[in-house]
Amino acid sequence: MITKIKRSSRSRALQLFEPPPEAVYSIEAAARLVDVPRRRIAVYCRYGLLTPVANEHGYYFDGRSIKTLRAIEGLRSVCGDDLAGIKMILRLMNEVQRLNSEVHSLNLETTRSNNRKVKKYERRT
């Protein structure tokens, strides 16, 4: 009896790789990590969907760029080749993430303030 191995679970495991924030990747490495052609990455850069890090040796992509590239590929499965729509969605996703971070920060600040008030009240009684 021959058992088929599911390839999708293996490729999923590769997609879960979290690049270290300080790492940088060439366009070839980024293409391999996300499994997209180099030419498509260049198109994304041209349309402003992806911003490579430039230095004297060429263009490189950091961990954030790899995550963005994965998000673009995920959105392409829904939006197709509507790069303007994908750009707008990415911008909105970044704004939501920023606002969530701000709300989290405000919640922490409120909790700390409330804790100080409770301690002050407990000392008086």
mmCIF file of N, CA and C in Angstrom:
data_model
loop_
_atom_site.group_PDB
_atom_site.id
_atom_site.type_symbol
_atom_site.label_atom_id
_atom_site.label_comp_id
_atom_site.label_asym_id
_atom_site.label_seq_id
_atom_site.Cartn_x
_atom_site.Cartn_y
_atom_site.Cartn_z
ATOM 1 N N MET A 1 0.835 -1.172 0.000
ATOM 2 C CA MET A 1 0.000 0.000 0.000
ATOM 3 C C MET A 1 0.892 1.251 0.000
ATOM 4 N N ILE A 2 0.608 2.182 -0.882
ATOM 5 C CA ILE A 2 1.375 3.413 -0.995
ATOM 6 C C ILE A 2 0.588 4.530 -0.318
ATOM 7 N N THR A 3 1.270 5.233 0.566
ATOM 8 C CA THR A 3 0.636 6.341 1.277
ATOM 9 C C THR A 3 1.155 7.648 0.692
ATOM 10 N N LYS A 4 0.225 8.540 0.387
ATOM 11 C CA LYS A 4 0.612 9.841 -0.138
ATOM 12 C C LYS A 4 0.973 10.774 1.008
ATOM 13 N N ILE A 5 2.029 11.521 0.819
ATOM 14 C CA ILE A 5 2.452 12.509 1.805
ATOM 15 C C ILE A 5 1.841 13.844 1.421
ATOM 16 N N LYS A 6 1.248 14.508 2.385
ATOM 17 C CA LYS A 6 0.655 15.809 2.120
ATOM 18 C C LYS A 6 1.745 16.861 2.002
ATOM 19 N N ARG A 7 1.858 17.451 0.842
ATOM 20 C CA ARG A 7 2.858 18.493 0.630
ATOM 21 C C ARG A 7 2.433 19.814 1.245
ATOM 22 N N SER A 8 1.112 20.029 1.314
ATOM 23 C CA SER A 8 0.644 21.322 1.816
ATOM 24 C C SER A 8 1.052 21.547 3.265
ATOM 25 N N SER A 9 1.061 20.497 4.080
ATOM 26 C CA SER A 9 1.458 20.692 5.477
ATOM 27 C C SER A 9 2.938 21.055 5.572
ATOM 28 N N ARG A 10 3.749 20.513 4.687
ATOM 29 C CA ARG A 10 5.171 20.848 4.698
ATOM 30 C C ARG A 10 5.386 22.297 4.261
ATOM 31 N N SER A 11 4.702 22.719 3.204
ATOM 32 C CA SER A 11 4.872 24.100 2.764
ATOM 33 C C SER A 11 4.318 25.069 3.802
ATOM 34 N N ARG A 12 3.264 24.681 4.498
ATOM 35 C CA ARG A 12 2.725 25.513 5.579
ATOM 36 C C ARG A 12 3.766 25.692 6.678
ATOM 37 N N ALA A 13 4.457 24.609 6.998
ATOM 38 C CA ALA A 13 5.483 24.686 8.038
ATOM 39 C C ALA A 13 6.582 25.655 7.625
ATOM 40 N N LEU A 14 6.918 25.681 6.349
ATOM 41 C CA LEU A 14 7.939 26.608 5.874
ATOM 42 C C LEU A 14 7.450 28.046 5.955
ATOM 43 N N GLN A 15 6.164 28.257 5.725
ATOM 44 C CA GLN A 15 5.617 29.603 5.773
ATOM 45 C C GLN A 15 5.591 30.158 7.190
ATOM 46 N N LEU A 16 5.614 29.290 8.185
ATOM 47 C CA LEU A 16 5.559 29.743 9.561
ATOM 48 C C LEU A 16 6.900 30.250 10.068
ATOM 49 N N PHE A 17 7.941 30.121 9.266
ATOM 50 C CA PHE A 17 9.261 30.618 9.649
ATOM 51 C C PHE A 17 9.177 32.106 9.927
ATOM 52 N N GLU A 18 9.591 32.496 11.112
ATOM 53 C CA GLU A 18 9.619 33.908 11.479
ATOM 54 C C GLU A 18 11.047 34.419 11.328
ATOM 55 N N PRO A 19 11.279 35.294 10.379
ATOM 56 C CA PRO A 19 12.637 35.808 10.196
ATOM 57 C C PRO A 19 13.045 36.687 11.375
ATOM 58 N N PRO A 20 14.297 36.578 11.811
ATOM 59 C CA PRO A 20 14.773 37.464 12.886
ATOM 60 C C PRO A 20 14.717 38.917 12.423
ATOM 61 N N PRO A 21 14.377 39.835 13.317
ATOM 62 C CA PRO A 21 14.218 41.232 12.904
ATOM 63 C C PRO A 21 15.489 41.864 12.349
ATOM 64 N N GLU A 22 16.658 41.399 12.783
ATOM 65 C CA GLU A 22 17.900 42.023 12.318
ATOM 66 C C GLU A 22 18.428 41.412 11.014
ATOM 67 N N ALA A 23 17.823 40.330 10.567
ATOM 68 C CA ALA A 23 18.289 39.651 9.355
ATOM 69 C C ALA A 23 17.861 40.418 8.102
ATOM 70 N N VAL A 24 18.701 40.345 7.078
ATOM 71 C CA VAL A 24 18.351 40.904 5.774
ATOM 72 C C VAL A 24 18.551 39.819 4.724
ATOM 73 N N TYR A 25 17.728 39.871 3.685
ATOM 74 C CA TYR A 25 17.732 38.837 2.658
ATOM 75 C C TYR A 25 17.848 39.468 1.277
ATOM 76 N N SER A 26 18.559 38.800 0.407
ATOM 77 C CA SER A 26 18.631 39.238 -0.988
ATOM 78 C C SER A 26 17.278 38.962 -1.624
ATOM 79 N N ILE A 27 17.086 39.489 -2.813
ATOM 80 C CA ILE A 27 15.812 39.252 -3.504
ATOM 81 C C ILE A 27 15.638 37.760 -3.807
ATOM 82 N N GLU A 28 16.742 37.079 -4.091
ATOM 83 C CA GLU A 28 16.673 35.637 -4.350
ATOM 84 C C GLU A 28 16.222 34.877 -3.106
ATOM 85 N N ALA A 29 16.804 35.231 -1.954
ATOM 86 C CA ALA A 29 16.438 34.562 -0.708
ATOM 87 C C ALA A 29 14.987 34.878 -0.333
ATOM 88 N N ALA A 30 14.585 36.129 -0.509
ATOM 89 C CA ALA A 30 13.198 36.512 -0.213
ATOM 90 C C ALA A 30 12.236 35.746 -1.115
ATOM 91 N N ALA A 31 12.589 35.610 -2.377
ATOM 92 C CA ALA A 31 11.741 34.872 -3.320
ATOM 93 C C ALA A 31 11.600 33.414 -2.886
ATOM 94 N N ARG A 32 12.701 32.813 -2.431
ATOM 95 C CA ARG A 32 12.651 31.428 -1.960
ATOM 96 C C ARG A 32 11.849 31.297 -0.679
ATOM 97 N N LEU A 33 12.022 32.241 0.249
ATOM 98 C CA LEU A 33 11.309 32.177 1.528
ATOM 99 C C LEU A 33 9.793 32.250 1.349
ATOM 100 N N VAL A 34 9.359 33.082 0.430
ATOM 101 C CA VAL A 34 7.930 33.307 0.251
ATOM 102 C C VAL A 34 7.376 32.518 -0.937
ATOM 103 N N ASP A 35 8.266 31.924 -1.703
ATOM 104 C CA ASP A 35 7.887 31.120 -2.868
ATOM 105 C C ASP A 35 7.161 31.952 -3.926
ATOM 106 N N VAL A 36 7.789 33.073 -4.289
ATOM 107 C CA VAL A 36 7.286 33.921 -5.373
ATOM 108 C C VAL A 36 8.444 34.230 -6.311
ATOM 109 N N PRO A 37 8.155 34.478 -7.568
ATOM 110 C CA PRO A 37 9.225 34.825 -8.509
ATOM 111 C C PRO A 37 9.853 36.186 -8.188
ATOM 112 N N ARG A 38 11.134 36.315 -8.484
ATOM 113 C CA ARG A 38 11.852 37.580 -8.274
ATOM 114 C C ARG A 38 11.189 38.725 -9.016
ATOM 115 N N ARG A 39 10.739 38.437 -10.201
ATOM 116 C CA ARG A 39 10.115 39.475 -11.035
ATOM 117 C C ARG A 39 8.880 40.064 -10.342
ATOM 118 N N ARG A 40 8.100 39.205 -9.679
ATOM 119 C CA ARG A 40 6.903 39.674 -8.979
ATOM 120 C C ARG A 40 7.294 40.574 -7.810
ATOM 121 N N ILE A 41 8.370 40.232 -7.105
ATOM 122 C CA ILE A 41 8.844 41.073 -6.006
ATOM 123 C C ILE A 41 9.251 42.441 -6.544
ATOM 124 N N ALA A 42 9.903 42.452 -7.690
ATOM 125 C CA ALA A 42 10.304 43.718 -8.311
ATOM 126 C C ALA A 42 9.074 44.563 -8.665
ATOM 127 N N VAL A 43 8.020 43.919 -9.146
ATOM 128 C CA VAL A 43 6.778 44.633 -9.472
ATOM 129 C C VAL A 43 6.183 45.236 -8.202
ATOM 130 N N TYR A 44 6.170 44.471 -7.115
ATOM 131 C CA TYR A 44 5.641 44.970 -5.843
ATOM 132 C C TYR A 44 6.432 46.187 -5.372
ATOM 133 N N CYS A 45 7.739 46.151 -5.559
ATOM 134 C CA CYS A 45 8.573 47.287 -5.180
ATOM 135 C C CYS A 45 8.250 48.501 -6.050
ATOM 136 N N ARG A 46 8.081 48.275 -7.336
ATOM 137 C CA ARG A 46 7.777 49.360 -8.267
ATOM 138 C C ARG A 46 6.456 50.036 -7.925
ATOM 139 N N TYR A 47 5.461 49.249 -7.472
ATOM 140 C CA TYR A 47 4.146 49.784 -7.128
ATOM 141 C C TYR A 47 4.084 50.319 -5.698
ATOM 142 N N GLY A 48 5.183 50.236 -4.961
ATOM 143 C CA GLY A 48 5.216 50.770 -3.602
ATOM 144 C C GLY A 48 4.584 49.876 -2.555
ATOM 145 N N LEU A 49 4.344 48.613 -2.893
ATOM 146 C CA LEU A 49 3.777 47.679 -1.917
ATOM 147 C C LEU A 49 4.842 47.181 -0.958
ATOM 148 N N LEU A 50 6.070 47.202 -1.398
ATOM 149 C CA LEU A 50 7.185 46.646 -0.643
ATOM 150 C C LEU A 50 8.363 47.603 -0.781
ATOM 151 N N THR A 51 9.037 47.891 0.321
ATOM 152 C CA THR A 51 10.165 48.808 0.284
ATOM 153 C C THR A 51 11.428 48.081 0.723
ATOM 154 N N PRO A 52 12.330 47.813 -0.206
ATOM 155 C CA PRO A 52 13.574 47.136 0.175
ATOM 156 C C PRO A 52 14.521 48.087 0.902
ATOM 157 N N VAL A 53 15.447 47.496 1.641
ATOM 158 C CA VAL A 53 16.507 48.252 2.291
ATOM 159 C C VAL A 53 17.653 48.335 1.292
ATOM 160 N N ALA A 54 18.116 49.540 1.006
ATOM 161 C CA ALA A 54 19.195 49.706 0.019
ATOM 162 C C ALA A 54 20.494 50.047 0.734
ATOM 163 N N ASN A 55 21.574 49.455 0.241
ATOM 164 C CA ASN A 55 22.914 49.831 0.700
ATOM 165 C C ASN A 55 23.853 49.772 -0.504
ATOM 166 N N GLU A 56 25.157 49.899 -0.254
ATOM 167 C CA GLU A 56 26.115 49.958 -1.369
ATOM 168 C C GLU A 56 26.197 48.660 -2.170
ATOM 169 N N HIS A 57 25.700 47.558 -1.613
ATOM 170 C CA HIS A 57 25.769 46.265 -2.302
ATOM 171 C C HIS A 57 24.483 45.903 -3.040
ATOM 172 N N GLY A 58 23.462 46.727 -2.917
ATOM 173 C CA GLY A 58 22.214 46.446 -3.616
ATOM 174 C C GLY A 58 21.010 46.564 -2.704
ATOM 175 N N TYR A 59 19.952 45.880 -3.083
ATOM 176 C CA TYR A 59 18.703 45.926 -2.338
ATOM 177 C C TYR A 59 18.547 44.666 -1.516
ATOM 178 N N TYR A 60 18.039 44.850 -0.293
ATOM 179 C CA TYR A 60 17.816 43.725 0.604
ATOM 180 C C TYR A 60 16.456 43.874 1.260
ATOM 181 N N PHE A 61 15.955 42.787 1.791
ATOM 182 C CA PHE A 61 14.655 42.768 2.433
ATOM 183 C C PHE A 61 14.827 42.298 3.874
ATOM 184 N N ASP A 62 14.231 43.039 4.812
ATOM 185 C CA ASP A 62 14.331 42.662 6.221
ATOM 186 C C ASP A 62 13.143 41.775 6.611
ATOM 187 N N GLY A 63 13.092 41.407 7.885
ATOM 188 C CA GLY A 63 12.025 40.535 8.364
ATOM 189 C C GLY A 63 10.642 41.120 8.156
ATOM 190 N N ARG A 64 10.529 42.437 8.350
ATOM 191 C CA ARG A 64 9.237 43.100 8.135
ATOM 192 C C ARG A 64 8.819 43.019 6.665
ATOM 193 N N SER A 65 9.774 43.147 5.773
ATOM 194 C CA SER A 65 9.481 43.040 4.340
ATOM 195 C C SER A 65 9.003 41.634 3.979
ATOM 196 N N ILE A 66 9.599 40.623 4.614
ATOM 197 C CA ILE A 66 9.192 39.240 4.356
ATOM 198 C C ILE A 66 7.744 39.040 4.805
ATOM 199 N N LYS A 67 7.397 39.579 5.982
ATOM 200 C CA LYS A 67 6.015 39.488 6.466
ATOM 201 C C LYS A 67 5.058 40.213 5.530
ATOM 202 N N THR A 68 5.475 41.389 5.052
ATOM 203 C CA THR A 68 4.644 42.155 4.116
ATOM 204 C C THR A 68 4.468 41.388 2.816
ATOM 205 N N LEU A 69 5.534 40.782 2.343
ATOM 206 C CA LEU A 69 5.473 39.993 1.113
ATOM 207 C C LEU A 69 4.491 38.832 1.260
ATOM 208 N N ARG A 70 4.515 38.179 2.412
ATOM 209 C CA ARG A 70 3.556 37.097 2.669
ATOM 210 C C ARG A 70 2.127 37.623 2.705
ATOM 211 N N ALA A 71 1.943 38.798 3.312
ATOM 212 C CA ALA A 71 0.611 39.395 3.361
ATOM 213 C C ALA A 71 0.124 39.735 1.952
ATOM 214 N N ILE A 72 1.007 40.268 1.123
ATOM 215 C CA ILE A 72 0.644 40.603 -0.258
ATOM 216 C C ILE A 72 0.207 39.346 -1.001
ATOM 217 N N GLU A 73 0.969 38.277 -0.843
ATOM 218 C CA GLU A 73 0.621 37.026 -1.525
ATOM 219 C C GLU A 73 -0.717 36.475 -1.027
ATOM 220 N N GLY A 74 -0.973 36.611 0.267
ATOM 221 C CA GLY A 74 -2.259 36.187 0.810
ATOM 222 C C GLY A 74 -3.394 37.016 0.253
ATOM 223 N N LEU A 75 -3.179 38.315 0.147
ATOM 224 C CA LEU A 75 -4.216 39.200 -0.405
ATOM 225 C C LEU A 75 -4.432 38.955 -1.894
ATOM 226 N N ARG A 76 -3.384 38.573 -2.601
ATOM 227 C CA ARG A 76 -3.535 38.286 -4.033
ATOM 228 C C ARG A 76 -4.500 37.136 -4.263
ATOM 229 N N SER A 77 -4.550 36.184 -3.323
ATOM 230 C CA SER A 77 -5.470 35.060 -3.480
ATOM 231 C C SER A 77 -6.920 35.527 -3.371
ATOM 232 N N VAL A 78 -7.143 36.674 -2.711
ATOM 233 C CA VAL A 78 -8.491 37.220 -2.563
ATOM 234 C C VAL A 78 -8.766 38.313 -3.594
ATOM 235 N N CYS A 79 -7.804 39.214 -3.760
ATOM 236 C CA CYS A 79 -7.987 40.398 -4.613
ATOM 237 C C CYS A 79 -7.527 40.202 -6.052
ATOM 238 N N GLY A 80 -6.829 39.137 -6.318
ATOM 239 C CA GLY A 80 -6.276 38.949 -7.656
ATOM 240 C C GLY A 80 -5.107 39.898 -7.874
ATOM 241 N N ASP A 81 -5.016 40.467 -9.054
ATOM 242 C CA ASP A 81 -3.898 41.340 -9.400
ATOM 243 C C ASP A 81 -4.195 42.821 -9.178
ATOM 244 N N ASP A 82 -5.183 43.139 -8.358
ATOM 245 C CA ASP A 82 -5.535 44.526 -8.060
ATOM 246 C C ASP A 82 -4.529 45.093 -7.056
ATOM 247 N N LEU A 83 -3.377 45.534 -7.557
ATOM 248 C CA LEU A 83 -2.300 46.002 -6.691
ATOM 249 C C LEU A 83 -2.674 47.278 -5.942
ATOM 250 N N ALA A 84 -3.485 48.143 -6.552
ATOM 251 C CA ALA A 84 -3.930 49.359 -5.854
ATOM 252 C C ALA A 84 -4.809 48.979 -4.663
ATOM 253 N N GLY A 85 -5.680 48.006 -4.850
ATOM 254 C CA GLY A 85 -6.530 47.527 -3.755
ATOM 255 C C GLY A 85 -5.710 46.885 -2.654
ATOM 256 N N ILE A 86 -4.714 46.092 -3.038
ATOM 257 C CA ILE A 86 -3.836 45.444 -2.062
ATOM 258 C C ILE A 86 -3.060 46.500 -1.275
ATOM 259 N N LYS A 87 -2.604 47.538 -1.962
ATOM 260 C CA LYS A 87 -1.863 48.611 -1.284
ATOM 261 C C LYS A 87 -2.750 49.299 -0.252
ATOM 262 N N MET A 88 -3.998 49.556 -0.619
ATOM 263 C CA MET A 88 -4.934 50.197 0.297
ATOM 264 C C MET A 88 -5.208 49.292 1.513
ATOM 265 N N ILE A 89 -5.392 48.007 1.283
ATOM 266 C CA ILE A 89 -5.640 47.063 2.376
ATOM 267 C C ILE A 89 -4.433 46.987 3.299
ATOM 268 N N LEU A 90 -3.227 46.937 2.737
ATOM 269 C CA LEU A 90 -2.010 46.918 3.558
ATOM 270 C C LEU A 90 -1.909 48.171 4.419
ATOM 271 N N ARG A 91 -2.219 49.320 3.841
ATOM 272 C CA ARG A 91 -2.178 50.574 4.584
ATOM 273 C C ARG A 91 -3.178 50.533 5.745
ATOM 274 N N LEU A 92 -4.387 50.027 5.467
ATOM 275 C CA LEU A 92 -5.403 49.917 6.514
ATOM 276 C C LEU A 92 -4.992 48.914 7.594
ATOM 277 N N MET A 93 -4.385 47.802 7.184
ATOM 278 C CA MET A 93 -3.916 46.806 8.157
ATOM 279 C C MET A 93 -2.853 47.409 9.077
ATOM 280 N N ASN A 94 -1.946 48.191 8.512
ATOM 281 C CA ASN A 94 -0.913 48.855 9.319
ATOM 282 C C ASN A 94 -1.532 49.851 10.290
ATOM 283 N N GLU A 95 -2.542 50.581 9.823
ATOM 284 C CA GLU A 95 -3.216 51.554 10.682
ATOM 285 C C GLU A 95 -3.950 50.852 11.826
ATOM 286 N N VAL A 96 -4.618 49.749 11.533
ATOM 287 C CA VAL A 96 -5.307 48.977 12.577
ATOM 288 C C VAL A 96 -4.300 48.461 13.598
ATOM 289 N N GLN A 97 -3.165 47.970 13.124
ATOM 290 C CA GLN A 97 -2.123 47.480 14.026
ATOM 291 C C GLN A 97 -1.594 48.618 14.909
ATOM 292 N N ARG A 98 -1.396 49.788 14.331
ATOM 293 C CA ARG A 98 -0.925 50.937 15.102
ATOM 294 C C ARG A 98 -1.951 51.338 16.154
ATOM 295 N N LEU A 99 -3.223 51.373 15.768
ATOM 296 C CA LEU A 99 -4.280 51.743 16.710
ATOM 297 C C LEU A 99 -4.428 50.709 17.825
ATOM 298 N N ASN A 100 -4.310 49.425 17.483
ATOM 299 C CA ASN A 100 -4.368 48.384 18.513
ATOM 300 C C ASN A 100 -3.234 48.555 19.514
ATOM 301 N N SER A 101 -2.069 48.883 19.022
ATOM 302 C CA SER A 101 -0.924 49.111 19.891
ATOM 303 C C SER A 101 -1.175 50.306 20.805
ATOM 304 N N GLU A 102 -1.750 51.352 20.247
ATOM 305 C CA GLU A 102 -2.056 52.552 21.030
ATOM 306 C C GLU A 102 -3.096 52.241 22.110
ATOM 307 N N VAL A 103 -4.128 51.486 21.762
ATOM 308 C CA VAL A 103 -5.160 51.099 22.732
ATOM 309 C C VAL A 103 -4.539 50.260 23.842
ATOM 310 N N HIS A 104 -3.682 49.331 23.482
ATOM 311 C CA HIS A 104 -3.005 48.496 24.471
ATOM 312 C C HIS A 104 -2.179 49.359 25.424
ATOM 313 N N SER A 105 -1.465 50.306 24.885
ATOM 314 C CA SER A 105 -0.647 51.207 25.689
ATOM 315 C C SER A 105 -1.527 52.031 26.638
ATOM 316 N N LEU A 106 -2.639 52.540 26.143
ATOM 317 C CA LEU A 106 -3.556 53.321 26.979
ATOM 318 C C LEU A 106 -4.178 52.460 28.073
ATOM 319 N N ASN A 107 -4.495 51.208 27.742
ATOM 320 C CA ASN A 107 -5.040 50.298 28.758
ATOM 321 C C ASN A 107 -4.030 50.054 29.871
ATOM 322 N N LEU A 108 -2.770 49.856 29.504
ATOM 323 C CA LEU A 108 -1.724 49.660 30.509
ATOM 324 C C LEU A 108 -1.588 50.888 31.400
ATOM 325 N N GLU A 109 -1.614 52.043 30.774
ATOM 326 C CA GLU A 109 -1.492 53.293 31.515
ATOM 327 C C GLU A 109 -2.662 53.460 32.480
ATOM 328 N N THR A 110 -3.864 53.156 32.034
ATOM 329 C CA THR A 110 -5.056 53.253 32.879
ATOM 330 C C THR A 110 -4.981 52.266 34.037
ATOM 331 N N THR A 111 -4.540 51.057 33.756
ATOM 332 C CA THR A 111 -4.411 50.044 34.807
ATOM 333 C C THR A 111 -3.409 50.486 35.858
ATOM 334 N N ARG A 112 -2.285 51.006 35.437
ATOM 335 C CA ARG A 112 -1.272 51.492 36.386
ATOM 336 C C ARG A 112 -1.814 52.631 37.242
ATOM 337 N N SER A 113 -2.526 53.549 36.582
ATOM 338 C CA SER A 113 -3.107 54.684 37.305
ATOM 339 C C SER A 113 -4.124 54.198 38.336
ATOM 340 N N ASN A 114 -4.957 53.253 37.943
ATOM 341 C CA ASN A 114 -5.948 52.707 38.865
ATOM 342 C C ASN A 114 -5.280 51.978 40.025
ATOM 343 N N ASN A 115 -4.207 51.252 39.743
ATOM 344 C CA ASN A 115 -3.486 50.553 40.802
ATOM 345 C C ASN A 115 -2.886 51.537 41.809
ATOM 346 N N ARG A 116 -2.365 52.654 41.308
ATOM 347 C CA ARG A 116 -1.825 53.672 42.210
ATOM 348 C C ARG A 116 -2.921 54.249 43.094
ATOM 349 N N LYS A 117 -4.084 54.501 42.508
ATOM 350 C CA LYS A 117 -5.206 55.040 43.281
ATOM 351 C C LYS A 117 -5.648 54.052 44.357
ATOM 352 N N VAL A 118 -5.710 52.769 44.027
ATOM 353 C CA VAL A 118 -6.108 51.752 44.994
ATOM 354 C C VAL A 118 -5.097 51.689 46.129
ATOM 355 N N LYS A 119 -3.809 51.699 45.820
ATOM 356 C CA LYS A 119 -2.773 51.659 46.863
ATOM 357 C C LYS A 119 -2.858 52.891 47.755
ATOM 358 N N LYS A 120 -3.110 54.049 47.151
ATOM 359 C CA LYS A 120 -3.230 55.277 47.924
ATOM 360 C C LYS A 120 -4.431 55.184 48.857
ATOM 361 N N TYR A 121 -5.515 54.663 48.359
ATOM 362 C CA TYR A 121 -6.725 54.495 49.175
ATOM 363 C C TYR A 121 -6.489 53.505 50.300
ATOM 364 N N GLU A 122 -5.792 52.389 49.996
ATOM 365 C CA GLU A 122 -5.527 51.360 51.012
ATOM 366 C C GLU A 122 -4.641 51.911 52.127
ATOM 367 N N ARG A 123 -3.705 52.788 51.799
ATOM 368 C CA ARG A 123 -2.827 53.382 52.817
ATOM 369 C C ARG A 123 -3.613 54.298 53.756
ATOM 370 N N ARG A 124 -4.617 54.968 53.239
ATOM 371 C CA ARG A 124 -5.403 55.890 54.058
ATOM 372 C C ARG A 124 -6.312 55.140 55.028
ATOM 373 N N THR A 125 -6.716 53.951 54.671
ATOM 374 C CA THR A 125 -7.641 53.223 55.550
ATOM 375 C C THR A 125 -6.946 52.296 56.516
#
